[in-house]
Amino acid sequence: ELKVEQNPLFLSMQEGKNYTIYCNYSTTSDRLYWYRQDPGKSLESLFVLLSNGAVKQEGRLMASLDTKARLSTLHITAAVHDLSATYFCAVDQGAQKLVFGQGTRLTINP
Amino acid sequence: DTAVSQTPKYLVTQMGNDKSIKCEQNLGHDTMYWYKQDSKKFLKIMFSYNNKELIINETVPNRFSPKSPDKAHLNLHINSLELGDSAVYFCASSQDSQDGGETQYFGPGTRLLVL
Protein backbone atom coordinates (compact mmCIF):
# COMPACT_ATOMS: atom_id res chain seq x y z
CA GLU A 1 0.00 0.00 0.00
CA LEU A 2 1.33 3.40 -0.98
CA LYS A 3 2.20 5.66 1.92
CA VAL A 4 3.02 9.34 1.50
CA GLU A 5 4.76 11.19 4.28
CA GLN A 6 5.49 14.87 4.51
CA ASN A 7 7.84 16.64 6.83
CA PRO A 8 7.73 18.80 8.64
CA LEU A 9 4.04 18.77 9.49
CA PHE A 10 4.23 22.23 11.01
CA LEU A 11 6.59 24.97 9.97
CA SER A 12 6.82 28.47 11.34
CA MET A 13 9.25 30.73 9.62
CA GLN A 14 10.13 34.35 9.20
CA GLU A 15 9.57 36.41 6.12
CA GLY A 16 12.58 36.50 3.87
CA LYS A 17 13.89 33.06 4.86
CA ASN A 18 14.20 29.97 2.71
CA TYR A 19 12.90 26.56 3.60
CA THR A 20 12.05 23.16 2.12
CA ILE A 21 9.13 20.80 2.61
CA TYR A 22 9.83 17.12 1.93
CA CYS A 23 7.49 14.51 0.55
CA ASN A 24 8.53 10.85 0.68
CA TYR A 25 6.51 8.00 -0.75
CA SER A 26 6.80 4.28 -0.37
CA THR A 27 6.17 2.70 -3.80
CA THR A 28 7.13 3.51 -7.34
CA SER A 29 5.33 6.37 -9.03
CA ASP A 30 6.38 9.04 -11.47
CA ARG A 31 3.42 11.35 -10.99
CA LEU A 32 3.37 13.71 -8.07
CA TYR A 33 1.26 16.76 -7.35
CA TRP A 34 1.53 19.69 -4.98
CA TYR A 35 -1.54 21.50 -3.71
CA ARG A 36 -2.12 24.49 -1.49
CA GLN A 37 -5.05 24.84 0.91
CA ASP A 38 -5.94 28.04 2.74
CA PRO A 39 -8.00 27.70 5.96
CA GLY A 40 -11.59 26.82 5.21
CA LYS A 41 -10.93 26.77 1.48
CA SER A 42 -10.52 24.30 -1.34
CA LEU A 43 -7.32 22.83 -2.73
CA GLU A 44 -5.45 24.79 -5.37
CA SER A 45 -3.13 22.99 -7.74
CA LEU A 46 0.46 24.26 -7.63
CA PHE A 47 2.60 21.79 -9.56
CA VAL A 48 2.38 18.56 -11.49
CA LEU A 49 5.63 16.60 -11.69
CA LEU A 50 5.59 13.78 -14.21
CA SER A 51 9.09 12.42 -14.55
CA ASN A 52 12.31 11.83 -12.71
CA GLY A 53 14.26 15.04 -12.37
CA ALA A 54 11.27 17.24 -13.11
CA VAL A 55 11.61 20.73 -11.69
CA LYS A 56 8.95 23.41 -11.81
CA GLN A 57 8.95 26.94 -10.47
CA GLU A 58 6.27 29.51 -9.88
CA GLY A 59 7.19 32.70 -8.11
CA ARG A 60 8.85 31.89 -4.79
CA LEU A 61 7.96 28.19 -4.96
CA MET A 62 9.97 25.49 -6.68
CA ALA A 63 9.12 21.80 -6.74
CA SER A 64 11.28 18.88 -7.79
CA LEU A 65 10.88 15.13 -8.13
CA ASP A 66 13.40 12.33 -7.67
CA THR A 67 11.56 9.11 -8.51
CA LYS A 68 14.54 6.93 -7.65
CA ALA A 69 14.69 8.31 -4.13
CA ARG A 70 10.86 8.51 -4.05
CA LEU A 71 11.20 12.06 -2.87
CA SER A 72 9.77 15.40 -3.85
CA THR A 73 10.67 18.75 -2.40
CA LEU A 74 8.85 22.06 -2.30
CA HIS A 75 11.31 24.88 -1.80
CA ILE A 76 10.23 28.30 -0.62
CA THR A 77 12.52 31.21 -1.39
CA ALA A 78 12.39 34.49 0.54
CA ALA A 79 9.06 33.64 2.12
CA VAL A 80 6.30 36.22 2.31
CA HIS A 81 3.22 36.19 4.53
CA ASP A 82 0.90 35.39 1.61
CA LEU A 83 2.47 31.94 1.35
CA SER A 84 1.04 30.93 4.73
CA ALA A 85 -1.18 27.90 4.04
CA THR A 86 -1.22 24.12 4.27
CA TYR A 87 0.71 22.39 1.49
CA PHE A 88 -0.10 18.86 0.39
CA CYS A 89 1.79 16.51 -1.85
CA ALA A 90 -0.13 13.70 -3.54
CA VAL A 91 1.17 10.69 -5.42
CA ASP A 92 -0.71 8.96 -8.22
CA GLN A 93 -1.05 5.29 -7.33
CA GLY A 94 -2.46 4.55 -10.76
CA ALA A 95 -5.76 5.28 -12.51
CA GLN A 96 -5.56 8.81 -11.15
CA LYS A 97 -5.96 7.55 -7.61
CA LEU A 98 -4.16 10.16 -5.55
CA VAL A 99 -2.75 9.32 -2.14
CA PHE A 100 -2.16 12.49 -0.13
CA GLY A 101 0.45 13.31 2.46
CA GLN A 102 -0.62 14.61 5.84
CA GLY A 103 -0.07 18.22 4.82
CA THR A 104 2.46 20.78 6.05
CA ARG A 105 0.99 23.74 7.84
CA LEU A 106 3.19 26.69 7.00
CA THR A 107 3.03 29.94 8.97
CA ILE A 108 5.13 32.88 7.85
CA ASN A 109 5.66 35.60 10.40
CA PRO A 110 6.66 39.18 9.67
CA ASP B 1 -17.37 30.96 -13.90
CA THR B 2 -17.25 28.25 -11.27
CA ALA B 3 -15.34 25.22 -12.54
CA VAL B 4 -16.32 22.64 -9.91
CA SER B 5 -19.28 23.51 -7.73
CA GLN B 6 -20.85 21.70 -4.79
CA THR B 7 -24.09 22.09 -2.92
CA PRO B 8 -24.72 22.56 -0.14
CA LYS B 9 -21.70 24.32 1.28
CA TYR B 10 -22.70 23.51 4.85
CA LEU B 11 -24.82 20.63 6.09
CA VAL B 12 -25.82 20.15 9.72
CA THR B 13 -27.98 17.13 10.44
CA GLN B 14 -28.93 14.56 13.05
CA MET B 15 -27.56 11.05 13.36
CA GLY B 16 -29.57 8.54 11.41
CA ASN B 17 -30.69 10.96 8.70
CA ASP B 18 -30.06 10.51 4.98
CA LYS B 19 -28.48 13.34 3.03
CA SER B 20 -27.11 14.09 -0.43
CA ILE B 21 -24.34 16.31 -1.69
CA LYS B 22 -24.31 17.43 -5.31
CA CYS B 23 -21.34 18.20 -7.52
CA GLU B 24 -21.18 19.70 -10.99
CA GLN B 25 -18.24 20.56 -13.21
CA ASN B 26 -18.30 22.74 -16.31
CA LEU B 27 -14.77 21.94 -17.45
CA GLY B 28 -15.76 19.20 -19.83
CA HIS B 29 -13.75 16.67 -17.82
CA ASP B 30 -14.32 12.94 -18.07
CA THR B 31 -13.47 11.90 -14.54
CA MET B 32 -14.95 13.04 -11.23
CA TYR B 33 -14.00 12.17 -7.67
CA TRP B 34 -15.18 12.36 -4.10
CA TYR B 35 -12.69 12.93 -1.29
CA LYS B 36 -13.15 13.10 2.47
CA GLN B 37 -11.06 15.46 4.60
CA ASP B 38 -11.20 14.69 8.30
CA SER B 39 -10.72 16.97 11.27
CA LYS B 40 -6.94 16.49 11.08
CA LYS B 41 -7.00 17.69 7.48
CA PHE B 42 -6.17 14.25 6.13
CA LEU B 43 -7.54 13.77 2.61
CA LYS B 44 -8.61 10.40 1.31
CA ILE B 45 -10.22 9.42 -1.94
CA MET B 46 -13.58 7.70 -1.73
CA PHE B 47 -14.79 7.22 -5.30
CA SER B 48 -14.09 8.16 -8.86
CA TYR B 49 -16.26 7.97 -11.96
CA ASN B 50 -15.21 8.13 -15.57
CA ASN B 51 -17.99 8.92 -18.04
CA LYS B 52 -20.58 7.68 -15.54
CA GLU B 53 -18.69 4.45 -14.85
CA LEU B 54 -17.37 3.70 -11.36
CA ILE B 55 -13.58 3.40 -11.46
CA ILE B 56 -12.33 3.80 -7.89
CA ASN B 57 -14.33 2.50 -4.96
CA GLU B 58 -12.28 2.67 -1.82
CA THR B 59 -13.07 0.96 1.46
CA VAL B 60 -16.03 3.13 2.28
CA PRO B 61 -19.14 2.02 4.22
CA ASN B 62 -21.91 1.06 1.86
CA ARG B 63 -24.01 3.78 3.46
CA PHE B 64 -22.17 6.01 0.98
CA SER B 65 -23.44 5.73 -2.57
CA PRO B 66 -22.21 7.85 -5.44
CA LYS B 67 -24.39 8.49 -8.46
CA SER B 68 -23.35 9.99 -11.76
CA PRO B 69 -26.33 10.92 -13.96
CA ASP B 70 -23.98 12.30 -16.62
CA LYS B 71 -20.31 13.06 -16.89
CA ALA B 72 -20.73 16.60 -15.58
CA HIS B 73 -22.39 15.54 -12.34
CA LEU B 74 -21.41 13.30 -9.47
CA ASN B 75 -23.62 13.18 -6.41
CA LEU B 76 -22.97 11.54 -3.06
CA HIS B 77 -25.79 10.08 -1.03
CA ILE B 78 -25.21 9.10 2.58
CA ASN B 79 -27.65 6.90 4.47
CA SER B 80 -28.02 6.60 8.23
CA LEU B 81 -25.51 9.30 9.04
CA GLU B 82 -23.11 8.68 11.92
CA LEU B 83 -21.06 11.04 14.06
CA GLY B 84 -17.89 9.85 12.34
CA ASP B 85 -19.17 11.04 9.00
CA SER B 86 -18.59 14.62 10.08
CA ALA B 87 -15.93 15.96 7.73
CA VAL B 88 -15.41 18.12 4.69
CA TYR B 89 -16.28 16.37 1.45
CA PHE B 90 -14.58 17.57 -1.69
CA CYS B 91 -15.57 16.85 -5.23
CA ALA B 92 -12.90 17.03 -7.93
CA SER B 93 -12.62 16.50 -11.66
CA SER B 94 -9.89 15.87 -14.20
CA GLN B 95 -9.46 15.34 -17.89
CA ASP B 96 -8.50 11.97 -19.29
CA SER B 97 -5.20 11.47 -21.00
CA GLN B 98 -3.37 8.39 -22.20
CA ASP B 99 -0.38 9.06 -20.02
CA GLY B 100 -2.28 10.26 -16.98
CA GLY B 101 -0.83 13.10 -14.98
CA GLU B 102 -3.80 15.37 -15.35
CA THR B 103 -4.47 17.91 -12.63
CA GLN B 104 -7.48 17.28 -10.43
CA TYR B 105 -9.51 20.44 -9.84
CA PHE B 106 -11.30 20.61 -6.53
CA GLY B 107 -14.65 22.05 -5.61
CA PRO B 108 -15.17 24.35 -2.61
CA GLY B 109 -16.10 21.52 -0.25
CA THR B 110 -19.19 20.61 1.75
CA ARG B 111 -18.80 20.85 5.49
CA LEU B 112 -20.93 18.10 7.04
CA LEU B 113 -21.63 18.10 10.75
CA VAL B 114 -23.57 15.21 12.23
CA LEU B 115 -25.06 15.84 15.68
PDB file of C-alpha atoms in Angstrom:
ATOM      1  CA  GLU A   1       0.000   0.000   0.000  1.00  0.00           C
ATOM      2  CA  LEU A   2       1.331   3.399  -0.985  1.00  0.00           C
ATOM      3  CA  LYS A   3       2.196   5.663   1.919  1.00  0.00           C
ATOM      4  CA  VAL A   4       3.024   9.337   1.505  1.00  0.00           C
ATOM      5  CA  GLU A   5       4.762  11.195   4.282  1.00  0.00           C
ATOM      6  CA  GLN A   6       5.492  14.874   4.509  1.00  0.00           C
ATOM      7  CA  ASN A   7       7.837  16.643   6.830  1.00  0.00           C
ATOM      8  CA  PRO A   8       7.732  18.803   8.641  1.00  0.00           C
ATOM      9  CA  LEU A   9       4.040  18.771   9.489  1.00  0.00           C
ATOM     10  CA  PHE A  10       4.233  22.228  11.013  1.00  0.00           C
ATOM     11  CA  LEU A  11       6.590  24.968   9.970  1.00  0.00           C
ATOM     12  CA  SER A  12       6.820  28.467  11.338  1.00  0.00           C
ATOM     13  CA  MET A  13       9.254  30.735   9.619  1.00  0.00           C
ATOM     14  CA  GLN A  14      10.130  34.353   9.203  1.00  0.00           C
ATOM     15  CA  GLU A  15       9.568  36.405   6.122  1.00  0.00           C
ATOM     16  CA  GLY A  16      12.583  36.504   3.871  1.00  0.00           C
ATOM     17  CA  LYS A  17      13.892  33.064   4.862  1.00  0.00           C
ATOM     18  CA  ASN A  18      14.204  29.967   2.707  1.00  0.00           C
ATOM     19  CA  TYR A  19      12.895  26.558   3.603  1.00  0.00           C
ATOM     20  CA  THR A  20      12.052  23.163   2.117  1.00  0.00           C
ATOM     21  CA  ILE A  21       9.128  20.799   2.613  1.00  0.00           C
ATOM     22  CA  TYR A  22       9.832  17.124   1.929  1.00  0.00           C
ATOM     23  CA  CYS A  23       7.490  14.511   0.550  1.00  0.00           C
ATOM     24  CA  ASN A  24       8.528  10.851   0.682  1.00  0.00           C
ATOM     25  CA  TYR A  25       6.515   7.995  -0.749  1.00  0.00           C
ATOM     26  CA  SER A  26       6.797   4.281  -0.372  1.00  0.00           C
ATOM     27  CA  THR A  27       6.167   2.700  -3.799  1.00  0.00           C
ATOM     28  CA  THR A  28       7.129   3.515  -7.343  1.00  0.00           C
ATOM     29  CA  SER A  29       5.331   6.367  -9.032  1.00  0.00           C
ATOM     30  CA  ASP A  30       6.376   9.045 -11.468  1.00  0.00           C
ATOM     31  CA  ARG A  31       3.419  11.354 -10.990  1.00  0.00           C
ATOM     32  CA  LEU A  32       3.371  13.711  -8.066  1.00  0.00           C
ATOM     33  CA  TYR A  33       1.264  16.757  -7.347  1.00  0.00           C
ATOM     34  CA  TRP A  34       1.531  19.687  -4.978  1.00  0.00           C
ATOM     35  CA  TYR A  35      -1.541  21.504  -3.712  1.00  0.00           C
ATOM     36  CA  ARG A  36      -2.122  24.487  -1.490  1.00  0.00           C
ATOM     37  CA  GLN A  37      -5.051  24.843   0.912  1.00  0.00           C
ATOM     38  CA  ASP A  38      -5.942  28.039   2.735  1.00  0.00           C
ATOM     39  CA  PRO A  39      -7.998  27.703   5.956  1.00  0.00           C
ATOM     40  CA  GLY A  40     -11.586  26.816   5.205  1.00  0.00           C
ATOM     41  CA  LYS A  41     -10.933  26.770   1.477  1.00  0.00           C
ATOM     42  CA  SER A  42     -10.522  24.305  -1.336  1.00  0.00           C
ATOM     43  CA  LEU A  43      -7.321  22.835  -2.731  1.00  0.00           C
ATOM     44  CA  GLU A  44      -5.455  24.787  -5.367  1.00  0.00           C
ATOM     45  CA  SER A  45      -3.126  22.991  -7.737  1.00  0.00           C
ATOM     46  CA  LEU A  46       0.457  24.260  -7.634  1.00  0.00           C
ATOM     47  CA  PHE A  47       2.603  21.794  -9.558  1.00  0.00           C
ATOM     48  CA  VAL A  48       2.377  18.556 -11.493  1.00  0.00           C
ATOM     49  CA  LEU A  49       5.634  16.595 -11.693  1.00  0.00           C
ATOM     50  CA  LEU A  50       5.587  13.782 -14.212  1.00  0.00           C
ATOM     51  CA  SER A  51       9.088  12.423 -14.552  1.00  0.00           C
ATOM     52  CA  ASN A  52      12.311  11.825 -12.711  1.00  0.00           C
ATOM     53  CA  GLY A  53      14.257  15.041 -12.367  1.00  0.00           C
ATOM     54  CA  ALA A  54      11.268  17.245 -13.105  1.00  0.00           C
ATOM     55  CA  VAL A  55      11.605  20.733 -11.691  1.00  0.00           C
ATOM     56  CA  LYS A  56       8.951  23.405 -11.808  1.00  0.00           C
ATOM     57  CA  GLN A  57       8.954  26.936 -10.467  1.00  0.00           C
ATOM     58  CA  GLU A  58       6.267  29.511  -9.885  1.00  0.00           C
ATOM     59  CA  GLY A  59       7.192  32.701  -8.108  1.00  0.00           C
ATOM     60  CA  ARG A  60       8.848  31.886  -4.794  1.00  0.00           C
ATOM     61  CA  LEU A  61       7.963  28.188  -4.962  1.00  0.00           C
ATOM     62  CA  MET A  62       9.973  25.494  -6.677  1.00  0.00           C
ATOM     63  CA  ALA A  63       9.119  21.800  -6.744  1.00  0.00           C
ATOM     64  CA  SER A  64      11.280  18.878  -7.785  1.00  0.00           C
ATOM     65  CA  LEU A  65      10.876  15.133  -8.128  1.00  0.00           C
ATOM     66  CA  ASP A  66      13.402  12.330  -7.668  1.00  0.00           C
ATOM     67  CA  THR A  67      11.565   9.112  -8.507  1.00  0.00           C
ATOM     68  CA  LYS A  68      14.535   6.928  -7.648  1.00  0.00           C
ATOM     69  CA  ALA A  69      14.686   8.308  -4.126  1.00  0.00           C
ATOM     70  CA  ARG A  70      10.857   8.509  -4.048  1.00  0.00           C
ATOM     71  CA  LEU A  71      11.197  12.062  -2.870  1.00  0.00           C
ATOM     72  CA  SER A  72       9.770  15.400  -3.853  1.00  0.00           C
ATOM     73  CA  THR A  73      10.671  18.755  -2.398  1.00  0.00           C
ATOM     74  CA  LEU A  74       8.849  22.057  -2.304  1.00  0.00           C
ATOM     75  CA  HIS A  75      11.309  24.876  -1.799  1.00  0.00           C
ATOM     76  CA  ILE A  76      10.235  28.304  -0.623  1.00  0.00           C
ATOM     77  CA  THR A  77      12.519  31.211  -1.386  1.00  0.00           C
ATOM     78  CA  ALA A  78      12.393  34.493   0.538  1.00  0.00           C
ATOM     79  CA  ALA A  79       9.064  33.643   2.122  1.00  0.00           C
ATOM     80  CA  VAL A  80       6.295  36.221   2.314  1.00  0.00           C
ATOM     81  CA  HIS A  81       3.217  36.193   4.534  1.00  0.00           C
ATOM     82  CA  ASP A  82       0.896  35.388   1.613  1.00  0.00           C
ATOM     83  CA  LEU A  83       2.469  31.944   1.352  1.00  0.00           C
ATOM     84  CA  SER A  84       1.038  30.926   4.735  1.00  0.00           C
ATOM     85  CA  ALA A  85      -1.179  27.902   4.036  1.00  0.00           C
ATOM     86  CA  THR A  86      -1.225  24.123   4.268  1.00  0.00           C
ATOM     87  CA  TYR A  87       0.706  22.387   1.494  1.00  0.00           C
ATOM     88  CA  PHE A  88      -0.101  18.863   0.389  1.00  0.00           C
ATOM     89  CA  CYS A  89       1.787  16.511  -1.848  1.00  0.00           C
ATOM     90  CA  ALA A  90      -0.129  13.704  -3.540  1.00  0.00           C
ATOM     91  CA  VAL A  91       1.166  10.689  -5.416  1.00  0.00           C
ATOM     92  CA  ASP A  92      -0.710   8.958  -8.215  1.00  0.00           C
ATOM     93  CA  GLN A  93      -1.054   5.291  -7.328  1.00  0.00           C
ATOM     94  CA  GLY A  94      -2.460   4.554 -10.761  1.00  0.00           C
ATOM     95  CA  ALA A  95      -5.762   5.278 -12.510  1.00  0.00           C
ATOM     96  CA  GLN A  96      -5.562   8.811 -11.147  1.00  0.00           C
ATOM     97  CA  LYS A  97      -5.962   7.548  -7.606  1.00  0.00           C
ATOM     98  CA  LEU A  98      -4.156  10.158  -5.550  1.00  0.00           C
ATOM     99  CA  VAL A  99      -2.751   9.324  -2.141  1.00  0.00           C
ATOM    100  CA  PHE A 100      -2.163  12.488  -0.131  1.00  0.00           C
ATOM    101  CA  GLY A 101       0.446  13.305   2.460  1.00  0.00           C
ATOM    102  CA  GLN A 102      -0.622  14.605   5.835  1.00  0.00           C
ATOM    103  CA  GLY A 103      -0.070  18.219   4.816  1.00  0.00           C
ATOM    104  CA  THR A 104       2.461  20.775   6.051  1.00  0.00           C
ATOM    105  CA  ARG A 105       0.990  23.745   7.836  1.00  0.00           C
ATOM    106  CA  LEU A 106       3.190  26.694   6.996  1.00  0.00           C
ATOM    107  CA  THR A 107       3.026  29.935   8.970  1.00  0.00           C
ATOM    108  CA  ILE A 108       5.133  32.879   7.849  1.00  0.00           C
ATOM    109  CA  ASN A 109       5.659  35.598  10.402  1.00  0.00           C
ATOM    110  CA  PRO A 110       6.655  39.179   9.667  1.00  0.00           C
TER     111      PRO A 110
ATOM    112  CA  ASP B   1     -17.374  30.955 -13.904  1.00  0.00           C
ATOM    113  CA  THR B   2     -17.248  28.246 -11.271  1.00  0.00           C
ATOM    114  CA  ALA B   3     -15.344  25.218 -12.538  1.00  0.00           C
ATOM    115  CA  VAL B   4     -16.321  22.635  -9.913  1.00  0.00           C
ATOM    116  CA  SER B   5     -19.279  23.505  -7.727  1.00  0.00           C
ATOM    117  CA  GLN B   6     -20.849  21.695  -4.795  1.00  0.00           C
ATOM    118  CA  THR B   7     -24.095  22.095  -2.917  1.00  0.00           C
ATOM    119  CA  PRO B   8     -24.717  22.561  -0.142  1.00  0.00           C
ATOM    120  CA  LYS B   9     -21.695  24.319   1.281  1.00  0.00           C
ATOM    121  CA  TYR B  10     -22.699  23.514   4.848  1.00  0.00           C
ATOM    122  CA  LEU B  11     -24.823  20.634   6.086  1.00  0.00           C
ATOM    123  CA  VAL B  12     -25.818  20.150   9.724  1.00  0.00           C
ATOM    124  CA  THR B  13     -27.981  17.134  10.444  1.00  0.00           C
ATOM    125  CA  GLN B  14     -28.927  14.560  13.050  1.00  0.00           C
ATOM    126  CA  MET B  15     -27.563  11.054  13.363  1.00  0.00           C
ATOM    127  CA  GLY B  16     -29.571   8.537  11.410  1.00  0.00           C
ATOM    128  CA  ASN B  17     -30.685  10.956   8.703  1.00  0.00           C
ATOM    129  CA  ASP B  18     -30.056  10.507   4.985  1.00  0.00           C
ATOM    130  CA  LYS B  19     -28.484  13.342   3.026  1.00  0.00           C
ATOM    131  CA  SER B  20     -27.113  14.089  -0.431  1.00  0.00           C
ATOM    132  CA  ILE B  21     -24.340  16.314  -1.688  1.00  0.00           C
ATOM    133  CA  LYS B  22     -24.310  17.434  -5.309  1.00  0.00           C
ATOM    134  CA  CYS B  23     -21.338  18.203  -7.524  1.00  0.00           C
ATOM    135  CA  GLU B  24     -21.184  19.699 -10.991  1.00  0.00           C
ATOM    136  CA  GLN B  25     -18.236  20.560 -13.208  1.00  0.00           C
ATOM    137  CA  ASN B  26     -18.297  22.741 -16.311  1.00  0.00           C
ATOM    138  CA  LEU B  27     -14.766  21.936 -17.445  1.00  0.00           C
ATOM    139  CA  GLY B  28     -15.761  19.196 -19.830  1.00  0.00           C
ATOM    140  CA  HIS B  29     -13.746  16.672 -17.824  1.00  0.00           C
ATOM    141  CA  ASP B  30     -14.318  12.942 -18.073  1.00  0.00           C
ATOM    142  CA  THR B  31     -13.469  11.902 -14.541  1.00  0.00           C
ATOM    143  CA  MET B  32     -14.947  13.041 -11.229  1.00  0.00           C
ATOM    144  CA  TYR B  33     -14.005  12.170  -7.672  1.00  0.00           C
ATOM    145  CA  TRP B  34     -15.178  12.358  -4.095  1.00  0.00           C
ATOM    146  CA  TYR B  35     -12.694  12.928  -1.287  1.00  0.00           C
ATOM    147  CA  LYS B  36     -13.154  13.097   2.469  1.00  0.00           C
ATOM    148  CA  GLN B  37     -11.063  15.464   4.600  1.00  0.00           C
ATOM    149  CA  ASP B  38     -11.203  14.688   8.304  1.00  0.00           C
ATOM    150  CA  SER B  39     -10.721  16.970  11.272  1.00  0.00           C
ATOM    151  CA  LYS B  40      -6.939  16.494  11.083  1.00  0.00           C
ATOM    152  CA  LYS B  41      -7.001  17.690   7.475  1.00  0.00           C
ATOM    153  CA  PHE B  42      -6.167  14.248   6.130  1.00  0.00           C
ATOM    154  CA  LEU B  43      -7.544  13.773   2.614  1.00  0.00           C
ATOM    155  CA  LYS B  44      -8.610  10.402   1.313  1.00  0.00           C
ATOM    156  CA  ILE B  45     -10.217   9.417  -1.940  1.00  0.00           C
ATOM    157  CA  MET B  46     -13.579   7.702  -1.727  1.00  0.00           C
ATOM    158  CA  PHE B  47     -14.793   7.219  -5.300  1.00  0.00           C
ATOM    159  CA  SER B  48     -14.087   8.156  -8.865  1.00  0.00           C
ATOM    160  CA  TYR B  49     -16.263   7.973 -11.957  1.00  0.00           C
ATOM    161  CA  ASN B  50     -15.211   8.134 -15.574  1.00  0.00           C
ATOM    162  CA  ASN B  51     -17.992   8.915 -18.037  1.00  0.00           C
ATOM    163  CA  LYS B  52     -20.580   7.682 -15.543  1.00  0.00           C
ATOM    164  CA  GLU B  53     -18.686   4.455 -14.854  1.00  0.00           C
ATOM    165  CA  LEU B  54     -17.373   3.702 -11.356  1.00  0.00           C
ATOM    166  CA  ILE B  55     -13.583   3.403 -11.456  1.00  0.00           C
ATOM    167  CA  ILE B  56     -12.334   3.797  -7.891  1.00  0.00           C
ATOM    168  CA  ASN B  57     -14.328   2.495  -4.959  1.00  0.00           C
ATOM    169  CA  GLU B  58     -12.277   2.671  -1.816  1.00  0.00           C
ATOM    170  CA  THR B  59     -13.071   0.956   1.461  1.00  0.00           C
ATOM    171  CA  VAL B  60     -16.032   3.129   2.284  1.00  0.00           C
ATOM    172  CA  PRO B  61     -19.137   2.020   4.223  1.00  0.00           C
ATOM    173  CA  ASN B  62     -21.911   1.060   1.863  1.00  0.00           C
ATOM    174  CA  ARG B  63     -24.013   3.783   3.460  1.00  0.00           C
ATOM    175  CA  PHE B  64     -22.167   6.012   0.981  1.00  0.00           C
ATOM    176  CA  SER B  65     -23.444   5.726  -2.565  1.00  0.00           C
ATOM    177  CA  PRO B  66     -22.209   7.849  -5.439  1.00  0.00           C
ATOM    178  CA  LYS B  67     -24.390   8.493  -8.455  1.00  0.00           C
ATOM    179  CA  SER B  68     -23.350   9.988 -11.764  1.00  0.00           C
ATOM    180  CA  PRO B  69     -26.329  10.917 -13.957  1.00  0.00           C
ATOM    181  CA  ASP B  70     -23.983  12.305 -16.615  1.00  0.00           C
ATOM    182  CA  LYS B  71     -20.308  13.058 -16.893  1.00  0.00           C
ATOM    183  CA  ALA B  72     -20.726  16.603 -15.583  1.00  0.00           C
ATOM    184  CA  HIS B  73     -22.392  15.537 -12.341  1.00  0.00           C
ATOM    185  CA  LEU B  74     -21.414  13.300  -9.470  1.00  0.00           C
ATOM    186  CA  ASN B  75     -23.616  13.182  -6.405  1.00  0.00           C
ATOM    187  CA  LEU B  76     -22.967  11.537  -3.059  1.00  0.00           C
ATOM    188  CA  HIS B  77     -25.789  10.082  -1.032  1.00  0.00           C
ATOM    189  CA  ILE B  78     -25.212   9.098   2.578  1.00  0.00           C
ATOM    190  CA  ASN B  79     -27.653   6.905   4.474  1.00  0.00           C
ATOM    191  CA  SER B  80     -28.021   6.595   8.231  1.00  0.00           C
ATOM    192  CA  LEU B  81     -25.508   9.303   9.039  1.00  0.00           C
ATOM    193  CA  GLU B  82     -23.113   8.675  11.922  1.00  0.00           C
ATOM    194  CA  LEU B  83     -21.057  11.041  14.061  1.00  0.00           C
ATOM    195  CA  GLY B  84     -17.886   9.854  12.345  1.00  0.00           C
ATOM    196  CA  ASP B  85     -19.173  11.039   8.995  1.00  0.00           C
ATOM    197  CA  SER B  86     -18.592  14.619  10.083  1.00  0.00           C
ATOM    198  CA  ALA B  87     -15.925  15.957   7.733  1.00  0.00           C
ATOM    199  CA  VAL B  88     -15.413  18.119   4.691  1.00  0.00           C
ATOM    200  CA  TYR B  89     -16.285  16.366   1.446  1.00  0.00           C
ATOM    201  CA  PHE B  90     -14.575  17.572  -1.689  1.00  0.00           C
ATOM    202  CA  CYS B  91     -15.575  16.849  -5.234  1.00  0.00           C
ATOM    203  CA  ALA B  92     -12.903  17.033  -7.933  1.00  0.00           C
ATOM    204  CA  SER B  93     -12.618  16.496 -11.664  1.00  0.00           C
ATOM    205  CA  SER B  94      -9.887  15.875 -14.202  1.00  0.00           C
ATOM    206  CA  GLN B  95      -9.461  15.336 -17.893  1.00  0.00           C
ATOM    207  CA  ASP B  96      -8.497  11.966 -19.294  1.00  0.00           C
ATOM    208  CA  SER B  97      -5.205  11.465 -20.997  1.00  0.00           C
ATOM    209  CA  GLN B  98      -3.371   8.391 -22.198  1.00  0.00           C
ATOM    210  CA  ASP B  99      -0.378   9.063 -20.016  1.00  0.00           C
ATOM    211  CA  GLY B 100      -2.282  10.258 -16.985  1.00  0.00           C
ATOM    212  CA  GLY B 101      -0.830  13.100 -14.978  1.00  0.00           C
ATOM    213  CA  GLU B 102      -3.799  15.371 -15.353  1.00  0.00           C
ATOM    214  CA  THR B 103      -4.467  17.905 -12.633  1.00  0.00           C
ATOM    215  CA  GLN B 104      -7.478  17.283 -10.432  1.00  0.00           C
ATOM    216  CA  TYR B 105      -9.513  20.443  -9.845  1.00  0.00           C
ATOM    217  CA  PHE B 106     -11.296  20.607  -6.530  1.00  0.00           C
ATOM    218  CA  GLY B 107     -14.653  22.051  -5.610  1.00  0.00           C
ATOM    219  CA  PRO B 108     -15.165  24.350  -2.612  1.00  0.00           C
ATOM    220  CA  GLY B 109     -16.097  21.520  -0.253  1.00  0.00           C
ATOM    221  CA  THR B 110     -19.186  20.608   1.745  1.00  0.00           C
ATOM    222  CA  ARG B 111     -18.805  20.849   5.490  1.00  0.00           C
ATOM    223  CA  LEU B 112     -20.928  18.103   7.043  1.00  0.00           C
ATOM    224  CA  LEU B 113     -21.629  18.096  10.752  1.00  0.00           C
ATOM    225  CA  VAL B 114     -23.573  15.209  12.230  1.00  0.00           C
ATOM    226  CA  LEU B 115     -25.058  15.840  15.677  1.00  0.00           C
TER     227      LEU B 115
END
